[in-house]
Short mmCIF file of C-alpha atoms in Angstrom, two decimals:
data_model
loop_
_atom_site.label_atom_id
_atom_site.label_comp_id
_atom_site.label_asym_id
_atom_site.label_seq_id
_atom_site.Cartn_x
_atom_site.Cartn_y
_atom_site.Cartn_z
CA MET U 112 -30.04 20.36 -89.31
CA SER U 113 -31.36 23.52 -87.68
CA THR U 114 -29.02 26.47 -86.56
CA PRO U 115 -28.67 27.09 -82.93
CA SER U 116 -30.18 30.09 -81.71
CA SER U 117 -26.85 31.05 -80.09
CA VAL U 118 -25.01 30.99 -83.52
CA ALA U 119 -24.52 34.29 -84.77
CA ARG U 120 -26.06 35.16 -88.00
CA PRO U 121 -25.30 38.10 -90.52
CA ASP U 122 -26.63 41.33 -89.18
CA ALA U 123 -29.40 42.51 -91.90
CA ALA U 124 -28.89 45.89 -90.84
CA ALA U 125 -25.29 45.87 -92.24
CA THR U 126 -26.49 44.92 -95.57
CA PRO U 127 -26.92 47.90 -98.03
CA ASP U 128 -30.35 47.01 -99.03
CA ALA U 129 -31.61 46.18 -95.37
CA PRO U 130 -34.49 48.55 -94.44
CA LYS U 131 -33.96 50.94 -91.46
CA ARG U 132 -36.46 50.89 -88.64
CA ARG U 133 -37.55 54.49 -88.07
CA LEU U 134 -38.03 56.06 -84.71
CA ARG U 135 -41.57 56.72 -83.90
CA TRP U 136 -42.66 59.77 -81.91
CA PRO U 137 -45.69 59.73 -80.08
CA SER U 138 -48.69 60.76 -82.11
CA PHE U 139 -49.76 64.23 -82.70
CA SER U 140 -53.04 63.51 -80.33
CA VAL U 141 -50.55 61.99 -77.80
CA GLN U 142 -48.39 64.93 -77.73
CA ILE U 143 -51.13 67.27 -77.16
CA VAL U 144 -52.53 65.78 -74.30
CA ALA U 145 -49.00 65.59 -72.72
CA GLY U 146 -48.97 69.55 -73.09
CA LEU U 147 -52.41 69.70 -71.75
CA VAL U 148 -51.31 67.73 -68.44
CA LEU U 149 -48.11 69.45 -68.29
CA GLY U 150 -49.69 73.00 -68.53
CA LEU U 151 -52.52 72.22 -65.96
CA LEU U 152 -49.50 71.12 -63.56
CA LEU U 153 -47.33 74.32 -64.42
CA GLY U 154 -50.63 76.45 -64.25
CA TRP U 155 -51.31 75.34 -60.68
CA VAL U 156 -47.85 75.87 -59.56
CA ALA U 157 -47.64 79.37 -61.06
CA ARG U 158 -51.28 80.20 -59.25
CA SER U 159 -49.97 78.95 -55.86
CA MET U 160 -46.97 81.11 -56.32
CA GLY U 161 -49.36 84.26 -56.63
CA GLU U 162 -48.26 87.64 -57.75
CA VAL U 163 -44.88 89.55 -57.09
CA GLY U 164 -44.21 93.34 -56.23
CA PRO U 165 -45.96 95.69 -53.87
CA ALA U 166 -49.60 95.30 -53.04
CA ASP U 167 -50.76 98.16 -55.03
CA ALA U 168 -48.90 97.30 -58.10
CA GLN U 169 -48.61 93.61 -58.32
CA THR U 170 -47.69 91.59 -61.40
CA PRO U 171 -47.76 88.14 -62.49
CA ASN U 172 -44.81 86.17 -61.39
CA TRP U 173 -42.17 84.79 -63.77
CA LEU U 174 -43.84 81.11 -64.49
CA THR U 175 -47.18 82.84 -65.43
CA THR U 176 -45.50 85.34 -67.42
CA THR U 177 -43.51 82.53 -69.29
CA LEU U 178 -46.64 80.49 -69.81
CA GLY U 179 -48.70 83.36 -71.06
CA THR U 180 -45.81 84.42 -73.41
CA ILE U 181 -45.50 80.75 -74.93
CA GLY U 182 -49.16 80.61 -75.33
CA SER U 183 -49.90 84.13 -77.02
CA ASP U 184 -46.80 83.35 -79.29
CA PHE U 185 -48.34 80.39 -80.65
CA VAL U 186 -51.59 82.15 -81.24
CA THR U 187 -49.82 84.98 -83.08
CA LEU U 188 -48.15 82.63 -85.28
CA LEU U 189 -51.28 81.09 -86.31
CA LYS U 190 -52.93 84.32 -86.85
CA ALA U 191 -50.13 85.45 -88.98
CA VAL U 192 -50.72 83.08 -91.63
CA VAL U 193 -54.62 83.57 -91.67
CA PRO U 194 -55.14 86.24 -94.49
CA PRO U 195 -53.00 84.41 -97.23
CA LEU U 196 -54.67 81.17 -95.86
CA VAL U 197 -58.08 82.16 -96.21
CA PHE U 198 -57.74 83.80 -99.54
CA LEU U 199 -55.90 80.97 -101.07
CA ALA U 200 -57.90 78.09 -99.61
CA ILE U 201 -61.12 79.70 -100.63
CA VAL U 202 -59.93 80.54 -104.17
CA VAL U 203 -58.57 76.91 -104.89
CA SER U 204 -61.42 75.27 -103.15
CA ILE U 205 -63.98 77.11 -105.48
CA ALA U 206 -61.55 76.29 -108.62
CA ASN U 207 -61.41 72.63 -107.36
CA LEU U 208 -65.31 72.52 -107.91
CA LYS U 209 -64.55 72.03 -111.54
CA GLY U 210 -63.54 68.40 -110.73
CA VAL U 211 -66.93 67.90 -108.87
CA ALA U 212 -70.04 66.49 -110.62
CA ASN U 213 -73.23 68.45 -109.29
CA ALA U 214 -70.89 71.07 -107.73
CA ALA U 215 -73.78 73.56 -107.50
CA ARG U 216 -75.98 70.84 -105.93
CA LEU U 217 -72.98 69.86 -103.36
CA ALA U 218 -72.66 73.66 -102.35
CA TRP U 219 -76.16 74.15 -101.75
CA LYS U 220 -76.60 70.92 -99.52
CA THR U 221 -73.53 72.03 -97.48
CA LEU U 222 -74.89 75.36 -96.84
CA LEU U 223 -78.45 73.71 -95.95
CA TRP U 224 -76.63 71.42 -93.58
CA PHE U 225 -74.79 74.26 -91.97
CA ALA U 226 -78.19 76.19 -91.12
CA ILE U 227 -79.94 72.76 -90.01
CA THR U 228 -77.18 71.94 -87.49
CA SER U 229 -77.01 75.62 -86.30
CA LEU U 230 -80.60 75.70 -85.88
CA ILE U 231 -80.49 72.75 -83.57
CA ALA U 232 -77.35 74.00 -81.64
CA VAL U 233 -79.13 77.56 -81.05
CA ALA U 234 -82.23 75.69 -79.65
CA ILE U 235 -79.89 73.56 -77.03
CA GLY U 236 -78.49 76.84 -76.44
CA ILE U 237 -81.76 78.78 -75.53
CA GLY U 238 -82.81 75.51 -73.60
CA MET U 239 -79.78 75.61 -71.42
CA GLY U 240 -80.39 78.98 -70.80
CA LEU U 241 -83.93 78.49 -69.60
CA ILE U 242 -82.93 75.45 -67.67
CA PHE U 243 -80.04 76.63 -65.81
CA GLN U 244 -81.09 80.26 -65.41
CA PRO U 245 -77.72 81.31 -64.95
CA GLY U 246 -78.59 84.98 -64.68
CA LYS U 247 -80.63 84.40 -61.54
CA HIS U 248 -77.97 82.44 -59.82
CA THR U 249 -74.75 84.71 -59.77
CA SER U 250 -73.13 86.98 -57.24
CA LEU U 251 -72.02 89.32 -59.81
CA ASP U 252 -72.95 93.01 -59.29
CA ILE U 253 -74.42 94.53 -62.45
CA SER U 254 -72.44 97.92 -61.55
CA GLN U 255 -69.29 95.76 -62.29
CA GLY U 256 -70.21 95.49 -65.87
CA ALA U 257 -68.95 97.75 -68.56
CA ALA U 258 -69.93 97.92 -72.15
CA PRO U 259 -67.14 96.64 -74.53
CA SER U 260 -65.19 98.95 -76.70
CA HIS U 261 -66.00 97.12 -79.92
CA THR U 262 -69.45 96.05 -80.47
CA GLY U 263 -71.27 94.47 -83.35
CA THR U 264 -74.29 95.61 -85.02
CA TRP U 265 -76.06 94.51 -88.22
CA ILE U 266 -74.80 97.73 -89.97
CA ASP U 267 -71.41 97.16 -89.02
CA PHE U 268 -71.79 93.46 -90.35
CA LEU U 269 -73.35 94.41 -93.47
CA THR U 270 -70.94 97.31 -94.33
CA GLY U 271 -68.04 95.00 -93.24
CA LEU U 272 -68.97 92.82 -96.27
CA ILE U 273 -68.04 95.47 -98.53
CA PRO U 274 -63.96 95.58 -98.78
CA GLY U 275 -62.52 98.66 -98.40
CA ASN U 276 -59.46 97.63 -100.49
CA PHE U 277 -58.22 94.35 -102.08
CA LEU U 278 -56.49 92.89 -98.95
CA GLY U 279 -59.41 93.48 -96.86
CA LEU U 280 -56.69 95.60 -94.92
CA GLY U 281 -57.44 97.97 -91.97
CA ALA U 282 -55.29 100.31 -89.64
CA SER U 283 -56.12 101.94 -86.63
CA THR U 284 -54.08 104.78 -84.89
CA GLN U 285 -53.82 105.32 -81.21
CA ILE U 286 -52.04 108.39 -79.37
CA THR U 287 -50.50 107.56 -76.31
CA ASP U 288 -48.39 110.19 -74.32
CA GLY U 289 -48.04 112.16 -77.40
CA ALA U 290 -46.86 109.28 -79.53
CA ALA U 291 -49.00 107.70 -82.30
CA ASP U 292 -49.17 103.82 -82.46
CA THR U 293 -50.64 102.35 -85.63
CA ALA U 294 -51.68 98.63 -85.67
CA VAL U 295 -52.76 97.12 -89.13
CA SER U 296 -55.23 94.46 -88.96
CA PHE U 297 -56.93 92.23 -91.66
CA ASN U 298 -61.00 91.89 -91.91
CA VAL U 299 -61.30 88.24 -92.37
CA LEU U 300 -64.87 88.54 -93.51
CA GLN U 301 -63.65 91.00 -96.26
CA ILE U 302 -61.05 88.57 -97.09
CA VAL U 303 -63.72 85.60 -97.47
CA VAL U 304 -65.94 87.83 -99.84
CA ILE U 305 -62.94 88.99 -102.01
CA ALA U 306 -61.93 85.30 -102.40
CA ILE U 307 -65.09 84.16 -103.02
CA VAL U 308 -65.56 86.59 -105.75
CA VAL U 309 -62.05 85.92 -107.46
CA GLY U 310 -62.73 82.25 -107.18
CA ILE U 311 -65.98 82.63 -108.94
CA ALA U 312 -64.24 84.66 -111.56
CA ALA U 313 -61.52 82.21 -111.99
CA TYR U 314 -63.99 79.36 -112.36
CA LYS U 315 -65.90 81.11 -114.92
CA SER U 316 -62.85 82.18 -116.78
CA GLY U 317 -62.25 78.73 -118.03
CA LYS U 318 -58.75 78.05 -119.45
CA LYS U 319 -57.53 81.62 -119.40
CA ALA U 320 -57.46 81.29 -115.60
CA ASP U 321 -55.43 78.26 -115.52
CA PRO U 322 -52.19 80.07 -114.83
CA PHE U 323 -53.68 81.83 -112.02
CA ILE U 324 -55.27 78.93 -110.33
CA ALA U 325 -52.03 76.90 -110.91
CA PHE U 326 -50.06 79.79 -108.97
CA SER U 327 -52.80 80.06 -106.13
CA ARG U 328 -52.52 76.05 -105.72
CA SER U 329 -48.81 76.55 -105.33
CA ALA U 330 -48.85 79.63 -103.05
CA LEU U 331 -51.23 77.77 -100.89
CA ALA U 332 -48.98 74.76 -100.62
CA ILE U 333 -46.48 76.92 -99.62
CA VAL U 334 -48.73 78.74 -97.00
CA GLN U 335 -49.64 75.36 -95.49
CA LYS U 336 -46.29 74.28 -95.54
CA VAL U 337 -45.28 77.09 -93.06
CA LEU U 338 -48.75 76.74 -91.29
CA TRP U 339 -47.68 72.95 -90.64
CA TRP U 340 -44.67 73.98 -89.14
CA ILE U 341 -46.46 76.16 -86.72
CA ILE U 342 -49.07 73.31 -85.98
CA ARG U 343 -45.99 71.09 -85.08
CA LEU U 344 -45.63 73.71 -82.11
CA ALA U 345 -49.00 72.99 -81.01
CA PRO U 346 -47.86 70.57 -78.08
CA LEU U 347 -45.72 73.69 -76.53
CA GLY U 348 -48.59 76.19 -77.28
CA THR U 349 -50.99 73.68 -75.45
CA LEU U 350 -48.63 73.98 -72.60
CA GLY U 351 -48.55 77.44 -72.48
CA LEU U 352 -52.17 78.20 -73.23
CA ILE U 353 -53.57 75.69 -70.80
CA GLY U 354 -51.05 76.78 -67.96
CA ASN U 355 -51.69 80.36 -68.37
CA ALA U 356 -55.41 79.93 -68.33
CA VAL U 357 -55.20 78.03 -64.92
CA ALA U 358 -52.87 80.82 -63.39
CA SER U 359 -55.10 83.55 -64.66
CA TYR U 360 -58.34 82.14 -64.31
CA GLY U 361 -58.82 80.46 -60.93
CA TRP U 362 -62.04 79.30 -59.24
CA ASP U 363 -62.05 82.92 -57.22
CA LEU U 364 -62.89 84.39 -60.84
CA LEU U 365 -64.95 81.56 -62.20
CA SER U 366 -67.30 80.87 -59.16
CA PRO U 367 -69.55 83.79 -59.68
CA LEU U 368 -70.11 82.70 -63.31
CA ALA U 369 -69.80 78.93 -62.38
CA ARG U 370 -73.49 78.45 -63.51
CA PHE U 371 -73.27 80.14 -66.68
CA ALA U 372 -69.93 78.28 -67.74
CA ILE U 373 -71.72 74.89 -66.79
CA ALA U 374 -74.66 75.94 -68.90
CA ILE U 375 -72.24 76.66 -71.99
CA TYR U 376 -70.49 73.29 -71.66
CA VAL U 377 -73.54 70.95 -70.97
CA GLY U 378 -74.85 72.66 -74.12
CA LEU U 379 -71.48 72.13 -76.12
CA ALA U 380 -71.39 68.42 -74.85
CA LEU U 381 -75.02 67.69 -76.14
CA VAL U 382 -74.30 69.08 -79.67
CA LEU U 383 -70.91 67.18 -79.72
CA PHE U 384 -71.88 63.95 -78.12
CA VAL U 385 -75.52 63.66 -78.82
CA VAL U 386 -76.81 65.62 -81.73
CA TYR U 387 -73.63 64.92 -84.07
CA PRO U 388 -73.72 61.03 -83.04
CA VAL U 389 -77.69 60.96 -83.80
CA ILE U 390 -76.91 62.77 -87.16
CA LEU U 391 -74.12 60.39 -88.07
CA ARG U 392 -76.19 57.43 -87.36
CA SER U 393 -79.32 58.50 -88.85
CA ASN U 394 -77.08 58.45 -92.25
CA GLY U 395 -75.68 55.16 -91.55
CA LEU U 396 -72.32 56.20 -90.35
CA LYS U 397 -70.26 54.71 -87.20
CA VAL U 398 -69.88 57.31 -84.40
CA SER U 399 -66.63 55.96 -83.19
CA SER U 400 -65.18 56.34 -86.70
CA TYR U 401 -66.17 59.86 -86.91
CA PHE U 402 -64.67 60.81 -83.50
CA ARG U 403 -61.19 58.62 -84.26
CA GLY U 404 -60.67 60.55 -87.48
CA ALA U 405 -61.78 64.07 -86.51
CA TRP U 406 -60.22 63.79 -83.05
CA PRO U 407 -56.70 65.79 -83.78
CA ALA U 408 -58.72 68.63 -85.40
CA ILE U 409 -61.26 68.95 -82.49
CA GLN U 410 -58.19 68.85 -80.00
CA LEU U 411 -55.99 71.18 -81.62
CA ALA U 412 -59.31 73.72 -82.02
CA PHE U 413 -59.66 73.13 -78.18
CA VAL U 414 -56.29 74.55 -77.23
CA SER U 415 -55.43 77.13 -80.21
CA ARG U 416 -59.11 78.63 -80.11
CA SER U 417 -58.94 79.18 -83.61
CA SER U 418 -61.08 77.59 -86.45
CA ILE U 419 -58.90 78.87 -89.19
CA GLY U 420 -55.60 78.42 -87.40
CA THR U 421 -57.02 74.53 -87.37
CA LEU U 422 -58.19 74.73 -90.83
CA PRO U 423 -55.37 72.46 -92.31
CA VAL U 424 -55.66 69.83 -89.73
CA THR U 425 -59.47 69.97 -90.28
CA GLU U 426 -59.08 69.57 -94.04
CA ARG U 427 -56.74 66.66 -93.69
CA VAL U 428 -58.67 64.32 -91.30
CA THR U 429 -62.15 64.98 -93.33
CA GLU U 430 -60.38 63.95 -96.45
CA ARG U 431 -57.58 61.42 -95.57
CA ASN U 432 -59.09 59.87 -92.32
CA LEU U 433 -62.84 60.23 -93.14
CA GLY U 434 -63.06 59.55 -96.60
CA VAL U 435 -64.66 62.77 -98.35
CA PRO U 436 -63.30 63.49 -101.78
CA ARG U 437 -60.64 65.87 -101.95
CA GLU U 438 -62.05 68.45 -104.33
CA TYR U 439 -65.24 68.41 -102.37
CA ALA U 440 -63.70 68.95 -98.80
CA SER U 441 -61.26 71.35 -100.15
CA PHE U 442 -64.52 73.61 -100.89
CA ALA U 443 -66.51 72.55 -97.87
CA VAL U 444 -63.89 72.94 -95.02
CA PRO U 445 -62.55 76.40 -95.73
CA LEU U 446 -66.18 77.63 -96.07
CA GLY U 447 -67.12 76.01 -92.73
CA ALA U 448 -64.06 77.38 -91.13
CA THR U 449 -65.40 81.07 -91.83
CA THR U 450 -69.13 80.42 -91.37
CA LYS U 451 -70.09 77.35 -89.48
CA MET U 452 -69.80 78.07 -85.83
CA ASP U 453 -72.46 75.90 -83.79
CA GLY U 454 -70.26 76.80 -80.32
CA CYS U 455 -69.54 80.72 -80.89
CA ALA U 456 -72.67 81.81 -83.08
CA SER U 457 -75.20 79.25 -81.73
CA ILE U 458 -74.79 78.10 -78.35
CA TYR U 459 -72.85 80.65 -76.82
CA PRO U 460 -74.90 83.91 -77.70
CA ALA U 461 -78.19 82.28 -77.03
CA VAL U 462 -77.20 81.18 -73.42
CA ALA U 463 -75.24 84.53 -72.88
CA ALA U 464 -78.39 86.47 -74.02
CA ILE U 465 -80.40 84.87 -71.68
CA PHE U 466 -77.90 85.25 -68.78
CA ILE U 467 -77.84 89.24 -69.33
CA ALA U 468 -81.55 89.62 -69.60
CA GLN U 469 -82.27 87.37 -66.50
CA LEU U 470 -79.45 89.60 -64.62
CA PHE U 471 -81.26 92.96 -65.57
CA GLY U 472 -84.53 91.50 -65.16
CA ILE U 473 -85.69 91.63 -68.66
CA HIS U 474 -88.40 89.52 -69.82
CA LEU U 475 -87.90 87.94 -73.16
CA SER U 476 -90.75 86.83 -75.30
CA ILE U 477 -91.22 84.23 -77.98
CA THR U 478 -90.49 86.73 -80.48
CA ASP U 479 -86.96 87.42 -78.95
CA TYR U 480 -86.00 83.59 -78.77
CA ILE U 481 -86.85 83.42 -82.59
CA LEU U 482 -84.96 86.42 -83.33
CA ILE U 483 -81.81 84.71 -81.46
CA ALA U 484 -82.18 81.68 -83.69
CA PHE U 485 -82.29 84.16 -86.85
CA VAL U 486 -79.04 86.01 -85.79
CA SER U 487 -77.40 82.90 -84.96
CA VAL U 488 -78.10 81.43 -88.41
CA VAL U 489 -77.60 84.52 -90.53
CA GLY U 490 -74.86 86.30 -88.55
CA SER U 491 -72.64 83.25 -87.83
CA ALA U 492 -70.13 84.71 -90.73
CA ALA U 493 -69.58 87.58 -88.22
CA THR U 494 -67.16 85.45 -86.19
CA ALA U 495 -64.96 84.78 -89.22
CA GLY U 496 -63.17 81.77 -87.85
CA LEU U 497 -61.25 83.90 -85.42
CA THR U 498 -60.47 83.67 -81.78
CA GLY U 499 -63.33 84.57 -79.32
CA ALA U 500 -66.86 85.34 -80.04
CA LEU U 501 -67.50 88.94 -78.98
CA VAL U 502 -68.59 90.41 -82.29
CA MET U 503 -71.32 87.51 -82.59
CA LEU U 504 -72.40 88.00 -78.85
CA THR U 505 -72.79 92.19 -79.21
CA LEU U 506 -74.54 91.39 -82.51
CA THR U 507 -77.15 89.39 -80.75
CA VAL U 508 -77.40 91.39 -77.55
CA SER U 509 -77.67 94.61 -79.49
CA THR U 510 -80.34 93.27 -81.73
CA LEU U 511 -82.57 92.11 -78.70
CA GLY U 512 -81.86 95.78 -77.10
CA LEU U 513 -80.13 94.33 -74.25
CA PRO U 514 -77.81 96.46 -72.11
CA LEU U 515 -74.23 95.68 -73.72
CA ALA U 516 -72.80 96.24 -69.95
CA GLY U 517 -73.62 92.67 -69.55
CA VAL U 518 -71.21 91.45 -72.22
CA GLY U 519 -68.51 92.94 -70.09
CA LEU U 520 -69.26 90.91 -67.05
CA LEU U 521 -68.52 87.68 -69.31
CA LEU U 522 -65.24 88.71 -70.70
CA ALA U 523 -63.32 87.71 -67.56
CA ILE U 524 -63.77 84.07 -68.30
CA ASP U 525 -64.14 84.10 -72.13
CA PRO U 526 -60.89 82.24 -72.98
CA ILE U 527 -62.02 79.29 -71.12
CA LEU U 528 -65.39 79.14 -72.57
CA ASP U 529 -63.91 79.84 -76.00
CA MET U 530 -61.86 76.50 -75.84
CA GLY U 531 -65.00 74.27 -75.85
CA ARG U 532 -66.95 76.53 -78.04
CA THR U 533 -64.08 76.38 -81.01
CA ALA U 534 -63.76 72.47 -80.52
CA THR U 535 -67.50 72.21 -81.22
CA ASN U 536 -67.05 74.62 -84.28
CA VAL U 537 -64.54 72.45 -85.69
CA ALA U 538 -66.40 69.13 -85.12
CA GLY U 539 -69.41 70.58 -87.16
CA GLN U 540 -66.74 71.76 -89.79
CA VAL U 541 -65.74 68.13 -90.11
CA LEU U 542 -69.43 66.50 -89.73
CA VAL U 543 -71.35 68.32 -92.40
CA PRO U 544 -68.88 67.33 -95.55
CA VAL U 545 -68.91 63.85 -94.20
CA ILE U 546 -72.84 63.92 -94.00
CA VAL U 547 -73.28 65.56 -97.53
CA ALA U 548 -70.89 62.96 -99.17
CA LYS U 549 -72.45 60.25 -97.52
CA ARG U 550 -75.89 61.45 -98.87
CA GLU U 551 -74.61 62.20 -102.20
CA GLY U 552 -72.76 58.75 -102.46
CA ILE U 553 -69.40 60.01 -102.94
CA LEU U 554 -67.98 58.99 -99.45
CA ASP U 555 -65.35 56.46 -99.16
CA THR U 556 -66.97 54.37 -96.57
CA GLU U 557 -64.36 51.73 -96.36
CA GLN U 558 -61.78 54.53 -95.59
CA TYR U 559 -64.30 56.37 -93.11
CA ASP U 560 -64.98 52.90 -91.27
CA ALA U 561 -61.10 52.28 -91.05
CA ALA U 562 -60.55 55.88 -89.64
CA THR U 563 -57.61 56.68 -87.80
CA ALA U 564 -55.60 59.44 -86.34
CA ASP U 565 -51.96 57.79 -85.56
CA ASP U 566 -50.16 60.73 -87.30
CA LEU U 567 -50.99 63.63 -89.43
CA PHE U 568 -47.57 64.24 -90.71
CA THR U 569 -47.02 61.33 -92.80
CA ASP U 570 -47.83 60.28 -96.59
CA ASP U 571 -51.10 58.78 -97.82
CA ASP U 572 -49.12 56.02 -99.46
CA GLU U 573 -47.55 54.78 -96.30
CA GLY U 574 -50.79 52.93 -95.39
CA PRO U 575 -54.60 52.70 -95.81
CA THR U 576 -54.96 55.83 -93.69
CA GLY U 577 -51.43 57.53 -93.85
CA SER U 578 -49.92 56.40 -90.78
CA GLU U 579 -46.49 55.02 -90.35
CA VAL U 580 -45.95 51.33 -90.59
CA SER U 581 -45.68 50.30 -87.08
CA PRO U 582 -42.74 48.04 -85.85
CA ALA U 583 -45.41 45.07 -85.42
CA ASP U 584 -46.20 45.35 -89.08
CA GLY U 585 -42.41 45.23 -90.13
CA PRO U 586 -40.10 48.12 -90.85
CA ALA U 587 -40.80 50.74 -93.48
CA THR U 588 -39.07 49.91 -96.85
CA GLY U 589 -37.28 52.32 -99.27
CA ALA U 590 -40.40 52.40 -101.68
CA GLU U 591 -42.25 53.91 -98.84
CA ALA U 592 -40.55 57.35 -99.37
CA THR U 593 -42.35 59.78 -97.08
CA GLN U 594 -43.70 62.99 -98.55
CA ASP U 595 -43.00 66.42 -96.71
CA GLU U 596 -45.12 66.45 -93.70
CA GLY U 597 -46.63 69.83 -94.70
CA GLU U 598 -48.03 68.75 -98.26
CA LEU U 599 -51.50 70.21 -98.51
CA VAL U 600 -54.51 68.11 -98.41
CA GLY U 601 -56.82 70.65 -100.01
CA SER U 602 -54.77 71.12 -103.15
CA ALA U 603 -55.17 69.11 -106.23
CA ARG U 604 -52.40 66.44 -107.14
#
C-alpha cells in the first residue's frame, strides 16, 4: 500500500550525505542591469536636487558627490591592476602559443581580421558623419572651444613605443601654491611593447624560460583573482557611474551635441548589431549564441568604460561561453584589449573629425577620408585600452590639420559616448577570436551553440557552460566542488 502524503518522512537534509541546496544570487548580468536602473533613478533624483551653495560658488549636492565617488573609486580600482595585468597577460599569452598548432598563422589572421573590421567600422563612421552632418546642426559657438592640454601626434605615438624604463613608468610634477605635487603614471602602450618583447624572448628561450613562464602564470592568476574581486563590485560601480552621468550630463548639456551623439550611437549600433551579425552568419555561426555568450563582457565594458578592466570577463566568455581554445583565446583577447578599438579608434574619430571640419567650415577631400581610415587602422593602439579616446581623436585631428579647439567642444559629453564606444570595442575583441577559430577549424561549435552567460563566477566542471545547477536540475552534490570564482581563464591548467 502506498504511503499517504501526510505521513512524515525522514528529512533527507538531516542525513550526513544529503546534498545541500545552494542559495543562488541573481546572475551577474541581472545585477548589472539592476545597478543601471537604480543608478538612472538616483541620478535623476540628484539632478532634480540641483547644486548647493551661493550662486557664484555652487557645488554638487551630496547625492551627486556620493554617486561620483562610488563610480570613480570603482574605475580607480580597475586602473590600479592594469600595469601588472597587461604585462603578465601578454607574456603568458605568447608563451601559451607553444601549445597551439600554426601559432604564427593564427596571429597573422587575428591581426588581419582586426584590420578588416576596423576598416568597416571607420567606413561606417565616415558615412554617419556625412549623413547626419553634426557640425552643421549644432548651436555651439566656435569660441567656446579650447585646445586640449594633451594632444596626440604621430611623433608622440612612435616615440611612445620606445620604453623609457622597464616598467613603462612616468611621472609628472605640478607646482601649486609653492607646493610640488608629483603624479606617477604608466604608459600602457610601452607596457604592451615590453610584454611582447619579453614574451617572445621567453617563447624562443625554450626550457630555460620554463621557471619564468610558470612564475608569470602564477602571478597572473593572483592578479586576476584580485581583479575578479573588483569586478564583483561592478553592480555598485554601475550605480555610481550611471547615476553620476545622469546627474552631471543632463539634456541642457547634451542638447547642443545631440545630433553628434546620435550619429555616434547609430554608427556603433550598426557595427554591433548589423556588421558583426553579418560576419557571424557568413561564417556559419549563430548570432544569438554570440550575444548570449559575450553579453556579460559587453555589459561590463559599457559601464566601466575600460577594455583592459573588462579583460578577464572578455577572456572568460570567449573561451568558456563561446568555445575558443584557451591557448588561442589567452593570446588574441589581451592583444585585442590593447589594439582592437572599433568604437574608440574607428567610428568616433571619423565622426568627430567630420564634425570639427564642418563646424569650422573646412572642406574634406577624398584624400582626407582615406587618411582618416589609415589613422584609424594603424593608430588604434594609441588608445591602449584605457578609458577615453582623446589621444586617438587628437591624433586624427592633428594629422588632418584641423583645429584642435574643436576637440575641446566634444569633451563635455565624452563619458556618455565612451560607454557605447567601449562596449563596441569589447564586442569586437570577442568576435575576432571566434571568427578566426571557426575558420581554422578549432572552435568548439557545440559549446558555441550552447553558449550561456548565467554566471561568470562558477567552475567549468559544474555544467556544460560553467553555470550553477538550477533547482529544477536538482541540488548540487559534493562532487561538484566549486573552484574559486577568480581562477583565470587565460592561464594554462
